[in-house]
């Protein structure tokens, strides 16, 4: 028999090891000194417009794990994509790779209220 909390859907499993931030929270947090801003979209999407100061590493590329392994895992890392799906995937991979402070932009650049740069 299932425990009562599981029966009513109250148990959702462990929380992600990263934070999901709304655009306003993400904007404020990413402006701090020493952060890594990671755009995980394809290079053509990045070239079409990205957040200022972002580094582009495509989460769907076969060398994604190798490329992020070369980054400083202790730096606060802010990750985003177009809608939030790929950045969620990337945040999970970064967690597994040992990154300590990860934040994910909810809604991606589709929800970003500020102008993107090229």
PDB file of C-alpha atoms in Angstrom:
ATOM      1  CA  UNK A   1       0.000   0.000   0.000  1.00  0.00           C
ATOM      2  CA  UNK A   2       1.230   3.505  -0.877  1.00  0.00           C
ATOM      3  CA  UNK A   3       1.831   6.031   1.901  1.00  0.00           C
ATOM      4  CA  UNK A   4      -0.962   8.582   2.132  1.00  0.00           C
ATOM      5  CA  UNK A   5       1.246  11.492   0.919  1.00  0.00           C
ATOM      6  CA  UNK A   6       2.239   9.519  -2.194  1.00  0.00           C
ATOM      7  CA  UNK A   7      -1.375   8.585  -2.888  1.00  0.00           C
ATOM      8  CA  UNK A   8      -2.422  12.225  -2.973  1.00  0.00           C
ATOM      9  CA  UNK A   9       0.538  13.233  -5.143  1.00  0.00           C
ATOM     10  CA  UNK A  10       2.266  15.229  -2.437  1.00  0.00           C
ATOM     11  CA  UNK A  11       5.613  13.515  -2.872  1.00  0.00           C
ATOM     12  CA  UNK A  12       7.373  14.830  -5.948  1.00  0.00           C
ATOM     13  CA  UNK A  13      10.825  13.335  -5.409  1.00  0.00           C
ATOM     14  CA  UNK A  14      13.986  15.278  -4.637  1.00  0.00           C
ATOM     15  CA  UNK A  15      14.136  18.950  -5.506  1.00  0.00           C
ATOM     16  CA  UNK A  16      16.518  19.914  -8.311  1.00  0.00           C
ATOM     17  CA  UNK A  17      20.019  20.899  -7.221  1.00  0.00           C
ATOM     18  CA  UNK A  18      19.637  24.199  -9.061  1.00  0.00           C
ATOM     19  CA  UNK A  19      17.350  27.207  -8.703  1.00  0.00           C
ATOM     20  CA  UNK A  20      14.694  28.200 -11.200  1.00  0.00           C
ATOM     21  CA  UNK A  21      14.512  31.989 -11.395  1.00  0.00           C
ATOM     22  CA  UNK A  22      11.945  34.294 -12.960  1.00  0.00           C
ATOM     23  CA  UNK A  23      13.384  36.844 -15.423  1.00  0.00           C
ATOM     24  CA  UNK A  24      13.543  39.690 -12.863  1.00  0.00           C
ATOM     25  CA  UNK A  25      15.354  37.488 -10.325  1.00  0.00           C
ATOM     26  CA  UNK A  26      17.678  36.135 -13.017  1.00  0.00           C
ATOM     27  CA  UNK A  27      18.516  39.636 -14.276  1.00  0.00           C
ATOM     28  CA  UNK A  28      19.405  40.862 -10.797  1.00  0.00           C
ATOM     29  CA  UNK A  29      21.446  37.760  -9.916  1.00  0.00           C
ATOM     30  CA  UNK A  30      23.396  37.563 -13.184  1.00  0.00           C
ATOM     31  CA  UNK A  31      24.579  41.167 -12.798  1.00  0.00           C
ATOM     32  CA  UNK A  32      26.717  40.201  -9.801  1.00  0.00           C
ATOM     33  CA  UNK A  33      30.467  40.117 -10.252  1.00  0.00           C
ATOM     34  CA  UNK A  34      32.172  36.825 -11.136  1.00  0.00           C
ATOM     35  CA  UNK A  35      29.198  34.910 -12.527  1.00  0.00           C
ATOM     36  CA  UNK A  36      29.174  32.687 -15.595  1.00  0.00           C
ATOM     37  CA  UNK A  37      26.257  33.327 -17.939  1.00  0.00           C
ATOM     38  CA  UNK A  38      25.738  30.283 -20.134  1.00  0.00           C
ATOM     39  CA  UNK A  39      23.543  30.274 -23.244  1.00  0.00           C
ATOM     40  CA  UNK A  40      22.889  26.638 -24.184  1.00  0.00           C
ATOM     41  CA  UNK A  41      21.138  27.278 -27.521  1.00  0.00           C
ATOM     42  CA  UNK A  42      22.525  26.489 -30.958  1.00  0.00           C
ATOM     43  CA  UNK A  43      25.180  28.904 -32.284  1.00  0.00           C
ATOM     44  CA  UNK A  44      22.773  30.287 -34.912  1.00  0.00           C
ATOM     45  CA  UNK A  45      20.234  31.130 -32.197  1.00  0.00           C
ATOM     46  CA  UNK A  46      22.965  32.759 -30.109  1.00  0.00           C
ATOM     47  CA  UNK A  47      24.069  34.854 -33.094  1.00  0.00           C
ATOM     48  CA  UNK A  48      20.488  36.071 -33.513  1.00  0.00           C
ATOM     49  CA  UNK A  49      20.559  37.681 -30.069  1.00  0.00           C
ATOM     50  CA  UNK A  50      21.704  36.765 -26.565  1.00  0.00           C
ATOM     51  CA  UNK A  51      22.038  38.176 -23.083  1.00  0.00           C
ATOM     52  CA  UNK A  52      25.038  40.511 -22.635  1.00  0.00           C
ATOM     53  CA  UNK A  53      28.173  38.695 -21.514  1.00  0.00           C
ATOM     54  CA  UNK A  54      26.865  35.210 -22.268  1.00  0.00           C
ATOM     55  CA  UNK A  55      29.054  32.296 -23.317  1.00  0.00           C
ATOM     56  CA  UNK A  56      27.503  29.928 -25.864  1.00  0.00           C
ATOM     57  CA  UNK A  57      27.832  26.166 -25.369  1.00  0.00           C
ATOM     58  CA  UNK A  58      25.141  24.193 -27.202  1.00  0.00           C
ATOM     59  CA  UNK A  59      23.620  21.602 -24.857  1.00  0.00           C
ATOM     60  CA  UNK A  60      22.714  19.387 -27.837  1.00  0.00           C
ATOM     61  CA  UNK A  61      26.297  19.307 -29.151  1.00  0.00           C
ATOM     62  CA  UNK A  62      28.174  16.046 -28.666  1.00  0.00           C
ATOM     63  CA  UNK A  63      31.028  17.858 -26.876  1.00  0.00           C
ATOM     64  CA  UNK A  64      28.824  19.710 -24.346  1.00  0.00           C
ATOM     65  CA  UNK A  65      30.075  17.681 -21.359  1.00  0.00           C
ATOM     66  CA  UNK A  66      33.716  18.161 -22.387  1.00  0.00           C
ATOM     67  CA  UNK A  67      33.318  21.898 -22.878  1.00  0.00           C
ATOM     68  CA  UNK A  68      31.589  22.526 -19.554  1.00  0.00           C
ATOM     69  CA  UNK A  69      34.123  20.313 -17.758  1.00  0.00           C
ATOM     70  CA  UNK A  70      36.724  22.981 -18.565  1.00  0.00           C
ATOM     71  CA  UNK A  71      34.723  25.665 -16.728  1.00  0.00           C
ATOM     72  CA  UNK A  72      35.097  26.703 -13.082  1.00  0.00           C
ATOM     73  CA  UNK A  73      32.526  24.606 -11.193  1.00  0.00           C
ATOM     74  CA  UNK A  74      32.595  26.908  -8.163  1.00  0.00           C
ATOM     75  CA  UNK A  75      31.481  30.054 -10.058  1.00  0.00           C
ATOM     76  CA  UNK A  76      27.797  30.932  -9.829  1.00  0.00           C
ATOM     77  CA  UNK A  77      26.438  29.712 -13.183  1.00  0.00           C
ATOM     78  CA  UNK A  78      23.314  31.161 -14.798  1.00  0.00           C
ATOM     79  CA  UNK A  79      21.949  29.098 -17.655  1.00  0.00           C
ATOM     80  CA  UNK A  80      19.274  29.905 -20.232  1.00  0.00           C
ATOM     81  CA  UNK A  81      17.903  28.869 -23.625  1.00  0.00           C
ATOM     82  CA  UNK A  82      14.934  29.815 -25.801  1.00  0.00           C
ATOM     83  CA  UNK A  83      12.069  28.555 -23.619  1.00  0.00           C
ATOM     84  CA  UNK A  84      13.627  26.888 -20.582  1.00  0.00           C
ATOM     85  CA  UNK A  85      13.574  23.236 -21.702  1.00  0.00           C
ATOM     86  CA  UNK A  86      17.174  22.931 -22.888  1.00  0.00           C
ATOM     87  CA  UNK A  87      18.475  25.007 -19.996  1.00  0.00           C
ATOM     88  CA  UNK A  88      16.717  22.654 -17.560  1.00  0.00           C
ATOM     89  CA  UNK A  89      18.483  19.764 -19.272  1.00  0.00           C
ATOM     90  CA  UNK A  90      21.788  21.653 -19.082  1.00  0.00           C
ATOM     91  CA  UNK A  91      21.239  22.551 -15.402  1.00  0.00           C
ATOM     92  CA  UNK A  92      20.766  18.862 -14.612  1.00  0.00           C
ATOM     93  CA  UNK A  93      23.945  17.983 -16.513  1.00  0.00           C
ATOM     94  CA  UNK A  94      25.874  20.759 -14.769  1.00  0.00           C
ATOM     95  CA  UNK A  95      24.671  19.445 -11.415  1.00  0.00           C
ATOM     96  CA  UNK A  96      25.880  15.955 -12.311  1.00  0.00           C
ATOM     97  CA  UNK A  97      29.203  17.435 -13.445  1.00  0.00           C
ATOM     98  CA  UNK A  98      29.742  18.922  -9.970  1.00  0.00           C
ATOM     99  CA  UNK A  99      28.776  22.567 -10.468  1.00  0.00           C
ATOM    100  CA  UNK A 100      27.849  24.078  -7.119  1.00  0.00           C
ATOM    101  CA  UNK A 101      25.702  27.178  -7.777  1.00  0.00           C
ATOM    102  CA  UNK A 102      23.376  26.875 -10.786  1.00  0.00           C
ATOM    103  CA  UNK A 103      20.371  29.012 -11.676  1.00  0.00           C
ATOM    104  CA  UNK A 104      18.013  28.415 -14.598  1.00  0.00           C
ATOM    105  CA  UNK A 105      15.985  31.120 -16.368  1.00  0.00           C
ATOM    106  CA  UNK A 106      12.307  30.144 -16.337  1.00  0.00           C
ATOM    107  CA  UNK A 107      10.770  30.741 -19.767  1.00  0.00           C
ATOM    108  CA  UNK A 108      14.106  31.409 -21.460  1.00  0.00           C
ATOM    109  CA  UNK A 109      14.644  34.354 -23.797  1.00  0.00           C
ATOM    110  CA  UNK A 110      10.988  34.140 -24.840  1.00  0.00           C
ATOM    111  CA  UNK A 111      10.158  35.634 -21.423  1.00  0.00           C
ATOM    112  CA  UNK A 112      13.175  37.951 -21.230  1.00  0.00           C
ATOM    113  CA  UNK A 113      11.923  41.553 -20.990  1.00  0.00           C
ATOM    114  CA  UNK A 114      15.199  43.257 -21.879  1.00  0.00           C
ATOM    115  CA  UNK A 115      16.823  43.739 -25.272  1.00  0.00           C
ATOM    116  CA  UNK A 116      19.171  41.004 -26.489  1.00  0.00           C
ATOM    117  CA  UNK A 117      22.597  41.843 -27.948  1.00  0.00           C
ATOM    118  CA  UNK A 118      24.316  40.504 -31.076  1.00  0.00           C
TER     119      UNK A 118
END
